[in-house]
Amino acid sequence: MRVFNTLTRRKEDFVPRDAGRVSLYVCGPTVYNHIHIGNARTFLSFDVIRRYLTYRGFEVTFVQNVTDVDDKIINKANEEGRSAQEVAEEYTAAFIDAMHALDIADPTERPKATEAIPEMVAMIETLIEKGHAYAVDGDVYFSVRSFPEYGKLSGRDIDEMNAGARVEVDERKQDPLDFALWKSAKPGEPHWPSPWGEGRPGWHIECSAMSEDILGRTFDIHGGASDLIFPHHENELAQSEAALGVPFVRYWLHGGLLQVNAEKMSKSLGNFMLLRDVLGTYSAPVIRLFMLQTHYRSPLDFSTHRLDEATAAYERLENLVRNLRWVRSLAVCGAGVPGDARQALEIALERTRSKFDAEMDDDFNTAGALGAIFELAKAANSFLSEYQSDMCEDDRQVLLHAEELIVELLGVLGIEVEEADASEAQWPREVVALATELAGFEGDEPAEAVDKLLEARQIARAEKDWARADAVRDGLAGLGFTIEDTAQGPRVIYEPKG
RNA sequence: GGCGACGUGGCCAAGUGGCAAGGCAGGGGCCUGCAAAGCCCUUAUCCCCGGUUCGAAUCCGGGCGUCGCCUCCA
């Protein structure tokens, strides 16, 4: 397995610290608002990475923090006249709900910054003792000059940065690039005790403290979006290595940014869409398919047009799984498919898995992996198309394997292929009235009513009474049923509306 | 200005030295009462120029264009 490491700017063989185990840390959100679809992309990318590592047999410990103390949260609370804690709690819950709605698996641990204050204070004390940090009027700053390797992650040179005009000048800092480890609390702000007085942690220190606390030193993978490389991850790296004296992280993975009209989606640009709003129109599997068709490190342009395309692509997969199930479910046994044709499909199954694995082994190339799945879709569809009427037991067994493989591999990508047919228990009672009207149905069961309607339609079709046949189909369509005439007879699919 | 990434068919996108995956859309055909689903066929001088090589989308140099980071940001 090879991964692209931001630190070395190369793909490297992935060798975890402890054989068979992977420690993974991904920066979570600052909870002052609902997350937008760009945030979601990053979390989705690492969800897939986590799922794939698990599929590959690694025992993955996945930690994602929640930043629940921060200037933005305080500002939001002030605007709304409530406490920072209330704001943080509301959006933490909303964040977790949104993750679930996108089928993103829960991390092993989801630590909150406010619950790790003592660990942060301890790390800051260590940094001061080692001469990497200094306290001024209740604030503590990290001394960038004390860490000669500062800039190695983002490929920057301190002196060139100093020359730039954009670095904030603060009289109390020894160097303009020094950043806050601890901020003294202003009245009304959340605060915790520390050796430097009441205050709160700076942004970067939480990840350093919590990752070490849970994952230990020199853990395997630290992830986030590429806009975190500088300054956030550069600062984390500097703090942790200065404090611990060992490498902080083995592999730094950074995802590409979501864009809108070729511009970064961000809250400051105002061009963002909330994940929860997108989920109102598009399902989680469709959003996932849309995003995973592009490599996680590449920029990805967001548009509803692209989501509509992904919807069509997803339906192709749904239809395939549905068709495989349909053909397998048929009771009659045909003449049997020629052995070489069946064997060819079996070989295609093996190739699909090996190609999927090879693509994912190569820096989590989900686009290539999806290509492998779609190639299998074509092979399976061709097989169905050619031999649908000939199937017998051995053939159905291969179809079952094909279905299981597709569901399994899509599952590694977190793309759920739903049971297309809702259970009969959910069928609307209105079909009873429809059956009574169009087919003289006298019973009370929706399932029986549908059978009666299908029967009536078949009779009408046999009599070439197309108007009557179509009235049944249209009537059922109005209730959410789709009728498809297959070589083996009509099939009904129910998908609740809305 | 500094650092970095990218430019592949109508749209999107994988591919980093050996006949250019895949998705969407379009066209033609098959199946079909119609429809749905599906199958078959069909569309690429890989941004431009120069170089290395038996061979380049892929490596090197130059150019043009786009984006990101350098300030909070997933």
Coordinates of C-alpha atoms (C1' of nucleotides) in Angstrom, one line a residue:
Chain A
M1 CA 0.0 0.0 0.0
R2 CA 1.3 3.4 -0.9
V3 CA 0.2 6.8 0.3
F4 CA 1.1 10.3 -0.6
N5 CA 2.9 12.0 2.3
T6 CA 2.7 15.7 2.4
L7 CA 5.8 15.9 4.5
T8 CA 8.0 14.2 1.8
R9 CA 5.8 15.2 -1.2
R10 CA 6.0 11.6 -2.4
K11 CA 4.1 8.4 -2.4
E12 CA 5.6 6.1 0.1
D13 CA 5.0 2.5 1.2
F14 CA 2.6 2.5 4.0
V15 CA 4.1 0.7 7.0
P16 CA 2.3 1.4 10.3
R17 CA 4.1 1.9 13.6
D18 CA 2.7 -1.3 15.0
A19 CA 2.2 -4.2 12.7
G20 CA -1.5 -4.8 11.9
R21 CA -2.6 -1.6 13.6
V22 CA -3.2 1.8 12.3
S23 CA -3.5 5.0 14.4
L24 CA -5.4 7.7 12.5
Y25 CA -6.1 11.3 13.6
V26 CA -8.3 13.6 11.5
C27 CA -8.9 17.2 12.5
G28 CA -12.6 17.7 13.2
P29 CA -14.7 20.8 12.9
T30 CA -14.9 23.9 15.0
V31 CA -18.5 23.8 16.1
Y32 CA -19.9 27.3 15.5
N33 CA -22.1 26.4 12.6
H34 CA -23.4 23.5 10.6
I35 CA -20.7 21.9 8.5
H36 CA -20.7 22.7 4.8
I37 CA -20.4 20.2 1.9
G38 CA -16.7 21.1 1.6
N39 CA -16.0 20.0 5.2
A40 CA -18.0 16.9 4.5
R41 CA -15.8 16.0 1.6
T42 CA -12.7 15.8 3.9
F43 CA -14.5 13.7 6.5
L44 CA -15.8 11.5 3.7
S45 CA -12.4 11.0 2.3
F46 CA -11.0 9.9 5.6
D47 CA -14.0 7.7 6.3
V48 CA -13.2 5.8 3.1
I49 CA -9.5 5.6 4.1
R50 CA -10.5 4.2 7.4
R51 CA -12.9 1.7 5.9
Y52 CA -10.4 0.5 3.4
L53 CA -7.7 0.1 6.0
T54 CA -10.2 -2.0 8.1
Y55 CA -11.1 -4.0 5.0
R56 CA -7.4 -4.7 4.5
G57 CA -7.3 -6.2 7.9
F58 CA -5.8 -3.4 10.0
E59 CA -7.2 -2.7 13.4
V60 CA -7.8 1.0 13.0
T61 CA -8.0 3.4 15.9
F62 CA -9.5 6.5 14.5
V63 CA -9.6 9.7 16.5
Q64 CA -11.4 12.9 15.4
N65 CA -11.5 15.9 17.7
V66 CA -14.2 18.4 18.1
T67 CA -13.0 22.0 18.6
D68 CA -15.5 23.3 21.1
V69 CA -13.7 26.3 22.4
D70 CA -12.6 29.0 19.9
D71 CA -12.9 32.6 19.0
K72 CA -15.6 31.9 16.4
I73 CA -17.7 30.0 18.9
I74 CA -17.4 32.9 21.4
N75 CA -18.3 35.4 18.7
K76 CA -21.3 33.4 17.7
A77 CA -22.5 33.1 21.3
N78 CA -22.1 36.8 21.8
E79 CA -24.1 37.5 18.7
E80 CA -26.9 35.3 19.8
G81 CA -26.8 36.2 23.5
R82 CA -26.1 32.8 24.8
S83 CA -23.2 30.9 26.2
A84 CA -20.3 29.5 24.1
Q85 CA -21.0 26.1 25.6
E86 CA -24.6 26.2 24.3
V87 CA -23.4 27.0 20.8
A88 CA -20.8 24.3 20.9
E89 CA -23.2 21.7 22.2
E90 CA -25.8 22.5 19.5
Y91 CA -23.4 22.3 16.6
T92 CA -21.5 19.3 18.0
A93 CA -24.8 17.4 18.0
A94 CA -25.6 18.7 14.5
F95 CA -22.2 17.6 13.3
I96 CA -22.6 14.1 14.6
D97 CA -26.1 13.9 13.1
A98 CA -24.8 15.1 9.7
M99 CA -22.0 12.5 9.8
H100 CA -24.5 9.8 10.4
A101 CA -26.7 11.1 7.6
L102 CA -23.7 10.8 5.2
D103 CA -23.1 7.2 6.4
I104 CA -19.8 8.2 7.9
A105 CA -18.8 5.7 10.6
D106 CA -18.2 7.0 14.1
P107 CA -14.5 7.5 15.0
T108 CA -13.1 5.2 17.7
E109 CA -12.9 8.3 19.9
R110 CA -14.2 11.8 19.4
P111 CA -12.5 13.9 22.1
K112 CA -13.5 17.5 22.8
A113 CA -11.0 20.2 23.4
T114 CA -12.7 21.3 26.5
E115 CA -12.2 17.9 28.0
A116 CA -8.4 17.9 27.5
I117 CA -7.4 21.2 29.1
P118 CA -5.0 19.6 31.6
E119 CA -3.2 17.7 28.9
M120 CA -2.7 20.9 26.9
V121 CA -1.5 22.8 30.0
A122 CA 1.0 20.0 30.7
M123 CA 2.3 20.1 27.1
I124 CA 2.6 23.9 27.2
E125 CA 4.5 23.7 30.5
T126 CA 6.9 21.2 28.9
L127 CA 7.4 23.6 26.0
I128 CA 8.2 26.4 28.3
E129 CA 10.6 24.2 30.3
K130 CA 12.4 23.2 27.1
G131 CA 12.7 26.8 25.9
H132 CA 10.2 26.5 23.1
A133 CA 7.6 28.8 24.5
Y134 CA 7.2 31.9 26.7
A135 CA 4.5 33.5 28.7
V136 CA 3.6 37.2 28.4
D137 CA 0.8 38.8 30.5
G138 CA -1.1 35.5 30.8
D139 CA -0.7 34.5 27.2
V140 CA 1.8 31.8 26.1
Y141 CA 3.4 31.8 22.7
F142 CA 5.3 29.2 20.8
S143 CA 8.7 30.4 19.7
V144 CA 9.0 29.5 16.1
R145 CA 12.7 30.3 16.1
S146 CA 13.4 27.7 18.7
F147 CA 12.4 25.0 16.3
P148 CA 14.8 25.0 13.4
E149 CA 12.7 22.6 11.3
Y150 CA 9.7 25.0 11.4
G151 CA 8.2 25.1 7.9
K152 CA 9.2 21.6 6.9
L153 CA 5.6 20.3 6.4
S154 CA 4.4 23.2 4.3
G155 CA 7.7 23.9 2.6
R156 CA 8.1 27.4 3.8
D157 CA 11.1 29.4 4.9
I158 CA 10.7 31.5 8.0
D159 CA 12.8 34.4 6.7
E160 CA 10.8 34.7 3.5
M161 CA 7.6 34.6 5.4
N162 CA 8.8 37.4 7.7
A163 CA 9.5 39.5 4.7
G164 CA 5.9 39.2 3.6
A165 CA 3.5 41.9 4.7
R166 CA 0.7 39.7 5.8
V167 CA 2.1 38.6 9.1
E168 CA 0.4 40.2 12.0
V169 CA 2.6 42.3 14.2
D170 CA 2.2 42.0 17.9
E171 CA 4.6 43.8 20.2
R172 CA 4.5 41.1 22.8
K173 CA 5.6 38.4 20.4
Q174 CA 9.3 37.7 20.1
D175 CA 8.8 36.9 16.5
P176 CA 5.8 37.8 14.3
L177 CA 5.3 34.2 13.4
D178 CA 5.0 33.0 17.0
F179 CA 1.6 31.7 17.7
A180 CA -0.6 31.4 20.8
L181 CA -0.6 28.3 22.9
W182 CA -2.7 29.8 25.6
K183 CA -4.8 32.9 25.6
S184 CA -5.8 34.8 28.7
A185 CA -9.5 35.0 29.1
K186 CA -11.4 38.3 28.7
P187 CA -14.5 38.8 30.8
G188 CA -17.4 36.6 29.8
E189 CA -15.2 34.2 27.9
P190 CA -14.9 30.5 28.8
H191 CA -11.8 30.0 30.9
W192 CA -9.8 27.3 32.8
P193 CA -7.1 27.6 35.4
S194 CA -3.5 27.5 34.4
P195 CA -0.1 28.5 35.7
W196 CA -0.4 31.6 33.7
G197 CA -3.8 32.6 35.0
E198 CA -7.4 31.9 33.8
G199 CA -7.5 31.4 30.1
R200 CA -8.2 29.1 27.2
P201 CA -6.1 27.1 24.8
G202 CA -4.9 28.2 21.4
W203 CA -6.3 26.4 18.4
H204 CA -3.3 24.2 17.5
I205 CA -2.4 22.8 20.9
E206 CA -5.5 20.6 21.3
C207 CA -4.7 18.3 18.4
S208 CA -1.1 17.9 19.6
A209 CA -2.2 17.1 23.2
M210 CA -5.2 14.9 22.4
S211 CA -3.5 12.9 19.6
E212 CA -0.6 12.0 21.9
D213 CA -2.9 11.3 24.8
I214 CA -5.0 8.8 22.8
L215 CA -2.7 7.5 20.0
G216 CA 0.7 8.0 21.6
R217 CA 3.9 9.3 20.0
T218 CA 4.7 9.1 16.3
F219 CA 1.3 7.8 15.3
D220 CA 0.6 6.7 11.8
I221 CA -1.7 9.0 9.9
H222 CA -2.7 12.6 10.5
G223 CA -5.3 13.8 8.0
G224 CA -7.1 17.0 7.1
A225 CA -7.9 19.2 4.2
S226 CA -5.0 20.9 2.4
D227 CA -5.9 24.3 3.8
L228 CA -4.8 23.1 7.2
I229 CA -1.3 22.4 6.1
F230 CA -0.3 25.9 7.0
P231 CA -0.5 27.1 9.7
H232 CA -2.4 24.5 11.6
H233 CA -0.5 21.3 10.9
E234 CA 2.8 23.1 10.7
N235 CA 2.2 24.4 14.2
E236 CA 1.0 21.1 15.5
L237 CA 4.1 19.4 14.2
A238 CA 6.4 22.1 15.7
Q239 CA 4.7 21.9 19.1
S240 CA 4.6 18.2 19.3
E241 CA 8.1 17.5 18.1
A242 CA 9.5 20.3 20.3
A243 CA 7.7 18.9 23.3
L244 CA 8.2 15.2 22.7
G245 CA 11.5 15.1 20.9
V246 CA 10.4 12.4 18.5
P247 CA 8.7 12.6 15.1
F248 CA 5.0 13.6 15.6
V249 CA 3.4 11.7 12.7
R250 CA 4.6 9.0 10.2
Y251 CA 2.3 10.0 7.3
W252 CA 0.5 13.3 6.6
L253 CA -2.4 13.0 4.3
H254 CA -4.2 16.0 2.9
G255 CA -7.4 16.2 0.9
G256 CA -8.1 18.6 -1.9
L257 CA -10.7 21.3 -1.5
L258 CA -14.2 21.4 -2.7
Q259 CA -14.8 24.3 -5.1
V260 CA -17.7 26.1 -6.6
N261 CA -17.2 27.5 -10.1
A262 CA -13.5 26.7 -9.7
E263 CA -13.2 28.7 -6.5
K264 CA -12.7 27.3 -3.0
M265 CA -15.8 26.8 -1.1
S266 CA -15.5 28.6 2.2
K267 CA -17.5 30.4 4.7
S268 CA -15.6 33.6 4.3
L269 CA -16.3 33.6 0.5
G270 CA -20.0 32.9 1.3
N271 CA -20.2 30.3 -1.6
F272 CA -20.9 27.3 0.6
M273 CA -23.8 24.9 0.9
L274 CA -24.5 23.1 4.1
L275 CA -24.3 19.4 4.1
R276 CA -27.7 19.1 5.7
D277 CA -29.3 21.1 2.8
V278 CA -27.6 19.0 0.2
L279 CA -28.8 15.9 2.0
G280 CA -32.3 17.2 1.7
T281 CA -32.2 16.7 -2.1
Y282 CA -29.6 14.0 -2.7
S283 CA -29.1 10.8 -0.8
A284 CA -25.9 9.9 1.0
P285 CA -24.9 7.2 -1.5
V286 CA -25.3 9.7 -4.4
I287 CA -23.2 12.3 -2.6
R288 CA -20.6 9.8 -1.8
L289 CA -20.4 8.5 -5.3
F290 CA -20.2 12.0 -6.6
M291 CA -17.2 12.8 -4.4
L292 CA -15.4 9.5 -4.7
Q293 CA -15.3 9.7 -8.5
T294 CA -12.6 12.2 -8.0
H295 CA -9.3 11.4 -6.2
Y296 CA -9.3 12.7 -2.7
R297 CA -6.2 14.9 -3.2
S298 CA -7.7 16.7 -6.3
P299 CA -9.9 19.7 -6.2
L300 CA -13.5 18.9 -6.9
D301 CA -16.0 21.3 -8.3
F302 CA -19.4 21.1 -6.7
S303 CA -22.6 21.5 -8.7
T304 CA -26.1 20.1 -8.7
H305 CA -25.5 19.0 -12.3
R306 CA -22.7 16.8 -11.1
L307 CA -24.9 15.4 -8.4
D308 CA -27.6 14.7 -11.0
E309 CA -25.0 12.8 -13.0
A310 CA -24.0 10.8 -9.9
T311 CA -27.6 10.0 -9.3
A312 CA -27.8 8.4 -12.8
A313 CA -24.6 6.5 -12.1
Y314 CA -25.9 5.3 -8.8
E315 CA -29.2 4.1 -10.3
R316 CA -27.2 2.0 -12.7
L317 CA -25.6 0.2 -9.7
E318 CA -29.0 0.0 -7.9
N319 CA -30.6 -1.5 -11.0
L320 CA -27.8 -4.0 -11.4
V321 CA -28.2 -5.3 -7.9
R322 CA -32.0 -5.4 -8.3
N323 CA -31.7 -7.2 -11.6
L324 CA -29.3 -9.8 -10.1
R325 CA -31.7 -10.4 -7.3
W326 CA -34.7 -10.6 -9.6
V327 CA -33.1 -13.2 -11.9
R328 CA -31.9 -15.3 -8.9
S329 CA -35.4 -15.2 -7.4
L330 CA -37.0 -16.8 -10.4
A331 CA -38.2 -20.2 -9.6
V332 CA -37.9 -21.8 -13.0
C333 CA -34.6 -23.3 -14.1
G334 CA -33.5 -22.8 -17.7
A335 CA -31.2 -24.9 -19.8
G336 CA -28.1 -23.6 -18.0
V337 CA -25.5 -21.2 -19.2
P338 CA -22.6 -22.5 -21.2
G339 CA -19.8 -23.3 -18.8
D340 CA -17.2 -21.0 -20.4
A341 CA -19.5 -18.0 -20.2
R342 CA -20.2 -18.7 -16.5
Q343 CA -16.5 -19.1 -16.0
A344 CA -15.7 -15.8 -17.7
L345 CA -18.0 -14.1 -15.2
E346 CA -16.2 -15.8 -12.4
I347 CA -12.9 -14.6 -13.7
A348 CA -14.3 -11.1 -14.0
L349 CA -15.2 -11.2 -10.3
E350 CA -11.7 -12.1 -9.3
R351 CA -10.3 -9.4 -11.5
T352 CA -12.7 -6.8 -10.1
R353 CA -11.5 -7.5 -6.5
S354 CA -7.8 -7.4 -7.5
K355 CA -8.2 -4.2 -9.5
F356 CA -10.2 -2.6 -6.7
D357 CA -7.6 -3.5 -4.2
A358 CA -4.7 -2.4 -6.4
E359 CA -6.4 1.0 -7.1
M360 CA -7.1 1.5 -3.4
D361 CA -3.6 0.4 -2.4
D362 CA -2.3 3.2 -4.7
D363 CA -3.1 6.2 -2.4
F364 CA -6.8 5.3 -2.1
N365 CA -7.7 5.8 -5.7
T366 CA -11.4 5.6 -5.3
A367 CA -12.1 6.8 -8.8
G368 CA -10.1 3.8 -10.2
A369 CA -11.8 1.5 -7.7
L370 CA -15.2 2.7 -8.8
G371 CA -14.1 2.1 -12.4
A372 CA -13.4 -1.5 -11.5
I373 CA -16.9 -1.9 -10.0
F374 CA -18.5 -0.3 -13.1
E375 CA -16.6 -2.7 -15.4
L376 CA -18.0 -5.6 -13.4
A377 CA -21.4 -4.0 -13.8
K378 CA -21.1 -4.1 -17.5
A379 CA -19.9 -7.7 -17.5
A380 CA -22.7 -8.8 -15.2
N381 CA -25.3 -6.9 -17.2
S382 CA -24.1 -8.4 -20.4
F383 CA -24.3 -11.8 -18.8
L384 CA -27.8 -11.2 -17.7
S385 CA -28.8 -9.8 -21.0
E386 CA -27.4 -12.8 -22.9
Y387 CA -28.4 -15.6 -20.6
Q388 CA -31.3 -14.4 -18.5
S389 CA -33.7 -17.1 -19.7
D390 CA -31.1 -19.9 -19.4
M391 CA -30.1 -19.6 -15.7
C392 CA -30.0 -22.6 -13.6
E393 CA -28.6 -23.3 -10.1
D394 CA -24.8 -23.0 -10.8
D395 CA -25.5 -19.8 -12.7
R396 CA -27.5 -18.3 -9.9
Q397 CA -24.6 -19.1 -7.6
V398 CA -22.3 -16.9 -9.7
L399 CA -24.9 -14.2 -9.8
L400 CA -25.1 -14.3 -6.0
H401 CA -21.3 -14.0 -5.8
A402 CA -21.4 -11.0 -8.2
E403 CA -24.0 -9.3 -6.1
E404 CA -22.2 -10.0 -2.9
L405 CA -18.9 -8.6 -4.3
I406 CA -20.5 -5.5 -5.6
V407 CA -22.3 -4.8 -2.3
E408 CA -19.1 -5.6 -0.4
L409 CA -16.8 -3.3 -2.4
L410 CA -19.3 -0.5 -2.5
G411 CA -19.6 -1.0 1.2
V412 CA -15.8 -0.4 1.5
L413 CA -16.5 3.0 0.0
G414 CA -19.5 3.4 2.3
I415 CA -21.9 3.4 -0.6
E416 CA -24.9 1.5 0.5
V417 CA -27.0 -0.1 -2.2
E418 CA -30.4 0.0 -0.6
E419 CA -32.9 -2.7 -1.0
A420 CA -34.6 -1.1 -3.9
D421 CA -37.9 -2.8 -3.1
A422 CA -39.4 -1.6 0.1
S423 CA -41.0 -4.4 2.0
E424 CA -44.7 -5.1 1.2
A425 CA -45.6 -4.0 4.7
Q426 CA -44.8 -0.5 3.6
W427 CA -47.0 -0.6 0.6
P428 CA -49.7 2.1 0.6
R429 CA -53.3 1.0 1.3
E430 CA -54.5 3.2 -1.6
V431 CA -53.7 0.3 -3.9
V432 CA -56.7 -1.6 -2.5
A433 CA -59.0 1.1 -3.8
L434 CA -57.2 1.2 -7.1
A435 CA -57.5 -2.5 -7.5
T436 CA -61.2 -2.4 -6.6
E437 CA -61.7 0.3 -9.2
L438 CA -59.6 -1.2 -12.0
A439 CA -59.7 -4.9 -11.4
G440 CA -62.8 -5.7 -9.4
F441 CA -60.6 -6.6 -6.4
E442 CA -62.6 -7.5 -3.3
G443 CA -59.9 -8.2 -0.7
D444 CA -58.2 -5.9 1.8
E445 CA -54.4 -6.7 1.5
P446 CA -52.2 -4.3 -0.5
A447 CA -50.0 -7.1 -1.7
E448 CA -52.9 -9.0 -3.0
A449 CA -54.3 -5.9 -4.6
V450 CA -51.1 -5.4 -6.5
D451 CA -51.1 -9.0 -7.6
K452 CA -54.7 -8.5 -8.8
L453 CA -53.8 -5.4 -10.7
L454 CA -50.8 -7.0 -12.4
E455 CA -53.0 -9.9 -13.4
A456 CA -55.6 -7.6 -14.8
R457 CA -52.9 -5.8 -16.7
Q458 CA -51.5 -9.0 -18.2
I459 CA -55.0 -9.9 -19.3
A460 CA -55.5 -6.5 -20.9
R461 CA -52.1 -6.8 -22.6
A462 CA -53.0 -10.2 -24.0
E463 CA -56.1 -8.7 -25.4
K464 CA -54.1 -5.8 -26.7
D465 CA -56.2 -3.5 -24.7
W466 CA -53.4 -1.0 -24.2
A467 CA -55.5 1.7 -22.7
R468 CA -56.6 -0.6 -19.9
A469 CA -53.1 -2.0 -19.4
D470 CA -51.6 1.5 -19.2
A471 CA -54.3 2.7 -16.8
V472 CA -53.2 0.1 -14.4
R473 CA -49.5 1.0 -14.8
D474 CA -50.2 4.7 -14.6
G475 CA -52.4 4.2 -11.5
L476 CA -49.7 2.2 -9.8
A477 CA -47.1 4.8 -10.8
G478 CA -49.2 7.4 -9.1
L479 CA -48.7 5.5 -5.8
G480 CA -45.0 5.1 -6.2
F481 CA -44.9 1.7 -8.0
T482 CA -42.9 1.1 -11.1
I483 CA -43.8 -1.8 -13.3
E484 CA -41.2 -3.3 -15.6
D485 CA -42.0 -6.0 -18.1
T486 CA -39.1 -8.4 -18.1
A487 CA -38.6 -11.5 -20.1
Q488 CA -39.8 -13.4 -17.1
G489 CA -42.9 -11.4 -16.6
P490 CA -43.9 -8.1 -15.0
R491 CA -42.0 -7.0 -11.9
V492 CA -43.1 -4.3 -9.5
I493 CA -40.8 -2.0 -7.7
Y494 CA -42.1 0.3 -4.9
E495 CA -40.2 3.4 -3.9
P496 CA -41.9 5.6 -1.4
K497 CA -42.1 9.2 -2.6
G498 CA -40.5 12.1 -0.9
Chain B
rG1 C1' 6.2 38.4 -4.7
rG2 C1' 7.3 33.2 -2.3
rC3 C1' 5.8 28.0 -2.2
rG4 C1' 2.7 24.1 -4.3
rA5 C1' -0.9 21.7 -7.4
rC6 C1' -3.4 21.1 -11.9
rG7 C1' -4.6 21.4 -17.6
rU8 C1' -7.0 14.0 -20.8
rG9 C1' -13.4 13.1 -25.6
rG10 C1' -19.5 17.4 -25.3
rC11 C1' -19.2 17.5 -19.5
rC12 C1' -16.6 14.9 -15.3
rA13 C1' -12.5 11.7 -14.5
rA14 C1' -8.6 7.5 -13.8
rG15 C1' -4.1 6.6 -15.9
rU16 C1' 2.9 9.2 -14.4
rG17 C1' 7.3 5.5 -20.3
rG18 C1' 4.8 0.6 -24.2
rC19 C1' -2.3 -0.4 -28.3
rA20 C1' -6.0 6.2 -23.6
rA21 C1' -10.3 2.9 -17.4
rG22 C1' -14.9 4.4 -15.8
rG23 C1' -19.4 7.7 -15.1
rC24 C1' -22.8 11.3 -17.4
rA25 C1' -24.7 13.3 -22.0
rG26 C1' -25.4 12.7 -27.6
rG27 C1' -26.1 9.6 -32.2
rG28 C1' -27.3 4.7 -34.5
rG29 C1' -29.1 -0.3 -33.7
rC30 C1' -31.4 -4.6 -30.7
rC31 C1' -35.2 -6.0 -27.2
rU32 C1' -40.3 -4.0 -26.5
rG33 C1' -47.6 -2.8 -27.8
rC34 C1' -45.6 1.5 -25.4
rA35 C1' -42.5 2.2 -21.3
rA36 C1' -38.6 0.8 -17.9
rA37 C1' -34.2 -1.8 -17.4
rG38 C1' -30.3 -3.7 -20.3
rC39 C1' -27.1 -5.1 -24.4
rC40 C1' -24.2 -3.9 -29.1
rC41 C1' -21.9 0.0 -32.1
rU42 C1' -20.2 5.2 -32.1
rU43 C1' -17.1 10.1 -30.6
rA44 C1' -9.6 11.8 -28.0
rU45 C1' -3.7 15.1 -32.9
rC46 C1' -4.0 13.7 -23.9
rC47 C1' -3.1 23.0 -23.4
rC48 C1' 1.1 24.9 -26.8
rC49 C1' 6.5 24.7 -28.3
rG50 C1' 11.1 22.3 -28.0
rG51 C1' 14.1 18.2 -26.0
rU52 C1' 15.4 13.0 -24.0
rU53 C1' 13.9 7.9 -25.7
rC54 C1' 13.2 2.4 -30.2
rG55 C1' 8.8 4.4 -27.9
rA56 C1' 6.1 10.2 -24.0
rA57 C1' -0.6 12.0 -21.8
rU58 C1' 3.3 10.1 -18.7
rC59 C1' 10.4 12.3 -18.1
rC60 C1' 13.2 17.3 -18.9
rG61 C1' 13.1 22.8 -20.4
rG62 C1' 10.2 27.0 -21.9
rG63 C1' 5.4 29.2 -22.6
rC64 C1' 0.1 30.0 -21.8
rG65 C1' -4.0 29.2 -18.5
rU66 C1' -6.6 27.7 -13.9
rC67 C1' -6.6 26.9 -8.7
rG68 C1' -4.7 26.6 -3.6
rC69 C1' -1.6 28.2 0.6
rC70 C1' 1.3 32.4 2.4
rU71 C1' -4.7 35.6 7.4
rC72 C1' -9.6 32.2 10.2
rC73 C1' -10.9 28.1 7.1
rA74 C1' -12.2 20.9 6.0

